[in-house]
Coordinates of C-alpha atoms in Angstrom, one line a residue:
Chain Z
M1 CA -36.7 -83.7 96.8
S2 CA -34.7 -86.9 96.8
S3 CA -32.7 -85.9 93.7
F4 CA -30.4 -83.9 96.0
D5 CA -29.7 -86.9 98.2
S6 CA -27.0 -88.0 95.8
V7 CA -25.3 -84.7 95.4
P8 CA -21.6 -85.4 96.0
T9 CA -19.1 -83.1 97.4
Q10 CA -17.4 -81.3 94.5
H11 CA -13.6 -81.3 94.3
E12 CA -13.4 -80.9 90.5
G13 CA -13.2 -77.1 90.6
D14 CA -9.9 -75.3 90.5
L15 CA -8.4 -74.2 93.7
I16 CA -8.6 -70.4 93.9
G17 CA -7.3 -69.5 97.3
T18 CA -6.8 -70.0 101.0
V19 CA -8.8 -68.9 103.9
A20 CA -7.0 -66.0 105.7
G21 CA -9.4 -65.4 108.6
P22 CA -12.9 -64.3 109.7
G23 CA -14.6 -61.4 108.1
E24 CA -16.4 -58.5 109.7
G25 CA -19.8 -60.2 109.8
P26 CA -20.7 -63.5 111.5
N27 CA -21.1 -65.3 108.2
E28 CA -18.2 -63.8 106.4
F29 CA -14.7 -65.0 105.9
L30 CA -11.6 -63.7 104.0
I31 CA -9.7 -65.6 101.3
V32 CA -6.3 -64.7 99.8
T33 CA -5.9 -65.7 96.2
P34 CA -3.2 -65.2 93.6
D35 CA -5.6 -65.4 90.7
E36 CA -6.7 -62.1 89.4
Q37 CA -9.3 -63.4 87.0
A38 CA -10.9 -66.6 88.3
V39 CA -13.2 -65.2 90.9
K40 CA -15.1 -61.9 90.7
T41 CA -17.4 -60.2 93.1
G42 CA -20.8 -61.9 93.0
E43 CA -19.5 -65.3 92.0
F44 CA -20.0 -68.5 94.1
I45 CA -17.3 -70.6 95.7
T46 CA -17.4 -73.7 97.8
Y47 CA -15.5 -75.4 100.5
T48 CA -16.0 -78.7 102.1
V49 CA -16.9 -79.2 105.7
S50 CA -18.0 -82.3 107.6
V51 CA -21.5 -82.1 109.0
E52 CA -22.7 -84.9 111.2
G53 CA -20.1 -87.2 109.6
T54 CA -20.9 -86.3 106.0
D55 CA -18.8 -84.1 103.9
R56 CA -20.9 -81.2 102.6
D57 CA -20.1 -78.6 100.0
V58 CA -20.8 -75.2 101.6
I59 CA -21.5 -72.5 99.1
A60 CA -20.4 -69.0 99.7
R61 CA -20.7 -65.9 97.6
V62 CA -17.8 -63.4 97.0
T63 CA -19.0 -60.0 98.2
N64 CA -15.8 -57.9 97.8
R65 CA -12.5 -58.2 96.1
E66 CA -9.4 -56.0 96.9
Q67 CA -5.9 -56.1 95.8
E68 CA -3.7 -57.3 98.7
R69 CA -0.3 -57.0 97.0
G70 CA 0.8 -55.6 93.6
L71 CA 3.1 -53.2 91.9
P72 CA 3.1 -49.8 93.6
D73 CA 1.1 -46.9 92.1
T74 CA 4.2 -44.9 91.6
F75 CA 5.2 -47.3 88.8
M76 CA 2.1 -46.1 87.0
A77 CA 3.1 -42.4 87.0
D78 CA 3.4 -42.3 83.1
P79 CA 0.6 -44.0 81.2
N80 CA 3.0 -44.5 78.3
V81 CA 5.2 -46.7 80.5
A82 CA 3.9 -50.1 81.6
P83 CA 4.4 -50.6 85.4
E84 CA 5.9 -54.0 84.5
T85 CA 8.6 -52.1 82.5
V86 CA 9.5 -50.0 85.5
A87 CA 9.5 -53.1 87.7
A88 CA 11.8 -55.0 85.2
T89 CA 14.2 -52.0 85.3
L90 CA 14.4 -52.3 89.0
G91 CA 14.8 -56.0 88.9
V92 CA 11.5 -56.5 90.7
P93 CA 9.8 -59.8 89.7
T94 CA 6.4 -59.2 88.0
D95 CA 5.2 -62.8 87.6
D96 CA 2.7 -64.0 90.1
I97 CA 3.2 -61.2 92.5
D98 CA -0.4 -60.0 92.6
L99 CA -2.4 -61.2 95.6
Y100 CA -6.1 -60.5 96.0
R101 CA -8.2 -60.6 99.2
L102 CA -11.7 -61.8 98.7
E103 CA -14.5 -61.4 101.2
A104 CA -17.2 -64.1 101.0
T105 CA -20.5 -64.6 102.8
V106 CA -21.6 -68.1 103.7
I107 CA -24.8 -69.3 102.1
G108 CA -24.7 -72.8 103.4
F109 CA -25.0 -76.3 102.1
Y110 CA -28.1 -77.8 100.6
D111 CA -30.0 -79.7 103.3
T112 CA -32.0 -82.5 101.6
R113 CA -34.2 -82.9 104.6
M114 CA -35.1 -79.3 104.9
Q115 CA -34.9 -78.8 101.1
T116 CA -33.2 -75.5 101.5
F117 CA -29.8 -74.2 102.3
S118 CA -28.6 -74.6 105.8
N119 CA -25.8 -72.6 107.4
P120 CA -23.4 -75.0 109.0
R121 CA -23.2 -72.6 111.9
Q122 CA -26.6 -73.6 113.2
L123 CA -26.0 -77.3 112.7
L124 CA -22.5 -77.4 113.8
G125 CA -23.3 -75.4 116.9
R126 CA -25.2 -78.3 118.2
E127 CA -22.5 -80.8 117.4
P128 CA -20.5 -81.5 120.5
D129 CA -17.2 -82.6 118.8
F130 CA -17.2 -79.7 116.3
T131 CA -14.7 -77.5 118.0
P132 CA -12.0 -80.2 118.5
R133 CA -12.1 -80.9 114.8
L134 CA -11.5 -77.3 113.9
T135 CA -8.8 -76.9 116.4
G136 CA -6.9 -79.8 115.1
C137 CA -4.6 -77.3 113.4
S138 CA -2.1 -75.9 115.9
K139 CA -1.8 -72.5 114.2
P140 CA -3.3 -69.5 116.1
S141 CA -5.4 -68.6 113.1
C142 CA -7.2 -72.0 113.5
R143 CA -8.1 -71.2 117.0
I144 CA -9.6 -67.9 115.9
L145 CA -11.6 -69.7 113.3
A146 CA -12.7 -72.3 115.7
S147 CA -14.2 -69.7 117.9
T148 CA -16.4 -68.4 115.0
R149 CA -17.6 -71.8 114.2
T150 CA -19.0 -70.7 110.8
R151 CA -15.8 -70.3 108.8
P152 CA -13.8 -73.0 107.2
P153 CA -10.6 -73.9 108.9
T154 CA -7.5 -72.2 107.6
R155 CA -5.8 -73.9 104.6
Q156 CA -9.2 -75.1 103.5
E157 CA -9.3 -75.7 99.8
I158 CA -11.7 -73.2 98.1
S159 CA -13.2 -74.1 94.8
P160 CA -15.3 -72.0 92.4
Chain D
M1 CA 40.9 -29.6 83.1
S2 CA 40.4 -33.3 82.3
T3 CA 37.7 -34.6 80.0
P4 CA 35.7 -37.5 81.3
S5 CA 36.3 -40.7 79.3
T6 CA 33.4 -41.8 77.1
G7 CA 35.1 -45.1 76.0
E8 CA 33.7 -48.5 76.4
S9 CA 36.9 -50.1 77.6
V10 CA 38.0 -50.6 81.2
D11 CA 41.6 -50.4 80.1
D12 CA 43.7 -47.2 80.8
C13 CA 41.0 -45.8 83.1
L14 CA 42.1 -43.2 85.6
A15 CA 42.9 -44.4 89.0
I16 CA 41.2 -42.2 91.5
G17 CA 42.1 -43.9 94.8
S18 CA 42.6 -47.0 96.8
I19 CA 40.5 -48.9 99.3
V20 CA 41.4 -48.3 102.9
N21 CA 38.5 -49.6 104.8
S22 CA 35.0 -51.1 104.6
N23 CA 31.9 -50.5 106.6
D24 CA 30.1 -53.6 105.4
H25 CA 30.1 -56.0 102.5
M26 CA 28.7 -53.3 100.1
D27 CA 30.2 -50.1 101.6
Y28 CA 33.9 -49.2 101.1
T29 CA 36.0 -46.2 102.0
V30 CA 38.4 -45.0 99.4
E31 CA 41.4 -42.7 99.9
I32 CA 41.5 -40.4 96.9
F33 CA 45.0 -40.0 95.3
N34 CA 46.8 -36.7 95.6
E35 CA 49.9 -35.3 94.0
T36 CA 52.2 -37.4 96.2
D37 CA 50.5 -40.6 95.2
R38 CA 50.2 -40.2 91.5
E39 CA 51.6 -38.0 88.7
R40 CA 48.1 -37.5 87.5
P41 CA 45.7 -37.4 90.5
P42 CA 42.0 -37.2 89.7
E43 CA 40.4 -33.8 89.2
P44 CA 37.5 -32.9 91.4
D45 CA 34.9 -33.8 88.7
E46 CA 36.5 -37.2 88.3
C47 CA 35.9 -38.3 91.8
G48 CA 32.9 -36.3 92.8
F49 CA 29.6 -37.3 94.3
G50 CA 27.7 -39.7 92.1
Q51 CA 30.7 -40.7 90.1
P52 CA 30.6 -44.4 88.9
V53 CA 33.8 -46.2 89.7
F54 CA 35.0 -49.8 89.4
V55 CA 37.6 -52.2 90.8
R56 CA 39.2 -54.9 88.7
K57 CA 39.1 -58.3 90.4
T58 CA 40.2 -61.6 89.1
V59 CA 38.3 -64.6 90.4
D60 CA 38.9 -68.2 89.2
G61 CA 40.9 -66.9 86.2
D62 CA 38.1 -64.6 85.0
E63 CA 38.5 -60.9 85.4
Y64 CA 35.6 -58.9 86.7
A65 CA 34.8 -55.2 87.2
V66 CA 33.2 -54.7 90.5
M67 CA 31.1 -51.6 89.9
G68 CA 30.3 -48.9 92.5
V69 CA 29.4 -45.3 92.9
I70 CA 30.8 -42.5 95.2
Y71 CA 28.0 -41.7 97.5
N72 CA 29.8 -39.6 100.1
T73 CA 33.1 -37.7 100.7
Q74 CA 35.0 -36.7 103.8
L75 CA 38.0 -34.4 104.3
V76 CA 40.6 -35.6 106.8
D77 CA 43.1 -33.1 108.4
P78 CA 45.1 -34.6 111.3
D79 CA 46.4 -31.1 112.1
Q80 CA 43.1 -29.9 113.1
G81 CA 43.2 -28.9 116.7
R82 CA 47.0 -29.1 116.9
S83 CA 47.7 -25.4 116.7
G84 CA 50.3 -25.3 119.5
P85 CA 54.1 -24.8 119.0
R86 CA 55.8 -27.3 116.7
L87 CA 59.4 -28.3 116.2
A88 CA 59.4 -27.6 112.5
Q89 CA 59.0 -24.3 110.7
S90 CA 56.3 -24.1 108.2
D91 CA 58.8 -24.6 105.3
Q92 CA 60.5 -27.6 107.0
K93 CA 58.2 -30.4 106.1
Q94 CA 60.9 -33.0 106.5
F95 CA 60.7 -32.7 110.3
T96 CA 57.0 -33.7 110.4
P97 CA 56.8 -36.2 107.6
G98 CA 54.0 -38.1 109.3
Y99 CA 51.6 -35.2 109.4
V100 CA 52.2 -32.9 106.5
E101 CA 50.8 -35.2 103.8
E102 CA 48.1 -36.9 105.8
R103 CA 45.5 -34.4 104.8
T104 CA 43.4 -36.4 102.4
T105 CA 40.0 -36.9 101.0
L106 CA 38.1 -40.0 101.7
A107 CA 35.2 -41.2 99.6
G108 CA 32.4 -43.7 100.4
V109 CA 31.8 -46.1 97.6
A110 CA 28.7 -48.3 97.5
L111 CA 29.0 -51.4 95.3
L112 CA 26.4 -51.8 92.6
G113 CA 27.2 -55.1 91.0
T114 CA 29.7 -56.8 88.8
A115 CA 30.4 -57.4 85.1
R116 CA 32.8 -59.7 83.4
I117 CA 35.7 -58.1 81.5
T118 CA 36.3 -59.4 78.1
E119 CA 39.6 -59.7 76.3
D120 CA 39.1 -56.5 74.4
G121 CA 38.6 -54.6 77.6
S122 CA 34.8 -54.1 77.4
I123 CA 32.4 -55.6 79.9
E124 CA 29.6 -58.1 79.4
S125 CA 27.0 -59.9 81.5
P126 CA 26.3 -57.0 83.9
N127 CA 24.9 -58.3 87.2
H128 CA 23.2 -56.0 89.7
K129 CA 23.2 -58.5 92.5
I130 CA 25.4 -58.4 95.5
P131 CA 29.0 -59.4 94.6
R132 CA 30.0 -62.6 96.4
W133 CA 33.6 -61.6 96.8
T134 CA 35.0 -58.9 99.0
L135 CA 37.5 -56.3 97.8
S136 CA 40.9 -55.9 99.5
V137 CA 42.7 -53.0 101.2
D138 CA 44.8 -51.2 98.6
D139 CA 42.7 -52.3 95.7
I140 CA 42.8 -49.5 93.1
V141 CA 39.5 -47.8 92.4
L142 CA 39.2 -46.6 88.8
N143 CA 37.0 -43.9 87.2
C144 CA 34.3 -45.6 85.2
P145 CA 34.0 -44.4 81.6
D146 CA 30.5 -43.4 80.4
G147 CA 30.5 -46.2 77.8
V148 CA 31.1 -48.8 80.5
T149 CA 28.5 -47.2 82.7
R150 CA 26.0 -47.5 79.9
T151 CA 26.8 -51.1 79.2
F152 CA 26.5 -51.9 82.9
H153 CA 23.0 -50.5 82.9
T154 CA 21.9 -52.3 79.7
G155 CA 20.0 -55.5 80.3
E156 CA 18.9 -58.2 77.9
Q157 CA 17.5 -56.9 74.6
G158 CA 18.7 -53.4 75.3
S159 CA 16.4 -52.8 78.2
L160 CA 17.4 -50.4 81.0
Q161 CA 18.6 -52.0 84.2
L162 CA 18.9 -50.4 87.7
A163 CA 18.2 -53.4 89.9
Y164 CA 20.6 -52.1 92.6
M165 CA 18.5 -49.0 93.2
E166 CA 16.6 -50.2 96.2
R167 CA 19.9 -51.4 97.8
L168 CA 21.7 -48.2 97.0
L169 CA 19.1 -46.1 98.7
D170 CA 19.6 -48.2 101.8
I171 CA 23.4 -48.2 101.8
A172 CA 23.8 -44.5 101.1
G173 CA 21.5 -43.6 104.0
S174 CA 20.7 -40.0 104.2
L175 CA 22.3 -39.3 100.8
G176 CA 20.7 -42.3 99.1
A177 CA 18.1 -40.3 97.2
E178 CA 20.7 -37.7 96.0
V179 CA 23.2 -40.3 94.8
T180 CA 20.4 -42.2 93.0
L181 CA 19.2 -39.1 91.4
A182 CA 22.8 -38.3 90.3
L183 CA 23.0 -41.7 88.7
I184 CA 19.7 -41.3 87.0
E185 CA 20.7 -37.9 85.7
R186 CA 23.9 -39.4 84.3
L187 CA 21.9 -42.2 82.7
Q188 CA 19.5 -39.7 81.1
D189 CA 22.5 -38.4 79.2
L190 CA 23.6 -41.9 78.2
F191 CA 20.3 -43.4 77.1
S192 CA 18.6 -41.1 74.6
S193 CA 15.7 -43.2 73.4
E194 CA 12.2 -42.0 74.4
E195 CA 11.3 -45.3 76.0
H196 CA 14.4 -45.2 78.3
Q197 CA 13.9 -41.5 79.0
R198 CA 10.3 -42.1 80.1
V199 CA 11.3 -45.0 82.4
L200 CA 14.1 -42.9 83.9
S201 CA 11.6 -40.0 84.4
V202 CA 9.2 -42.3 86.3
L203 CA 12.1 -43.5 88.5
E204 CA 13.3 -40.0 89.1
R205 CA 9.9 -38.8 90.2
D206 CA 9.5 -41.8 92.4
V207 CA 12.8 -41.2 94.2
R208 CA 12.1 -37.4 94.6
W209 CA 8.6 -38.0 95.9
Q210 CA 9.7 -40.7 98.4
S211 CA 12.6 -38.6 99.5
S212 CA 10.3 -35.6 100.1
V213 CA 7.8 -37.7 102.0
D214 CA 10.6 -39.3 104.2
R215 CA 12.0 -35.9 105.0
G216 CA 8.6 -34.5 106.0
V217 CA 8.4 -32.0 103.1
M218 CA 5.3 -33.6 101.7
R219 CA 2.8 -36.0 103.1

């Protein structure tokens, strides 16, 4: 299907989070996002990775969503009192403090030659200069990611 | 027996002691006045545990009330352990002037925040952040009237404000939970609306629960 040949990489979507590290499975990775509504379990997200010199939109699906940071449960002891009210009394800021940890499974990018989704893990594994590109980041987390080869590098922009 | 002041003015408040030392920027030691210091020394219930206090401080021409709370007390008796023979008889205090009156009570005061004192003696713009200025030795510590305590804990649009609570729990150490609960109990008497009572109840339960967990009573 040649119609997929012209599929460009998509950067129009809103940024929803940052890769925090590898997940439990080989095709899974974790994202931290401040947005509590934009991405739910089951929805698709993309990140861009270079495959054989071409930028590809890799699609992943959110498989789990947990609250990473938020107001403590003790603030919710009385259903008649909003936890934000308790937080305001204590001078705790309530705007943009919620953080969520998403777990996503890599589906792959659409390979026009194979006419199916390809996991960049299999392709990138054969590419000799793949690891140096991922380890361009000096942070330890990047080295961890480089060893997995299937996850996007840290600070990668994630779009829905 | 004295009656605690319920006024909203910081003027004519009872002086309960003077600052003699500080342990850090937010933690001061106050020597409580006795009969030799003042004609009207504070009664025990006016300088007890959990009593809100304040110090008047002028900065750049503006007068502020530096608010605090008594979170600990300590009795000091220099004669303890000196039971040997003395030159003076028990009724000859003039021969041991340095010792006889040095029995005193010290109080630990944790600072809570600041508020600006207006011309009519009330306070405004209560601020629960760390005061930038330090207090001085011999600064007079005054008993805080209930009305001033209420104003200090009233935020914008009448909301309740205890933004110092986390810091107070830390400064007061092992007595942090108790002094916080003492303040909450006092505020429960000062804020009668159901909304404020509910918020204070949530805070009280939170402090009690956390204290019990920290002390191993509950898990």
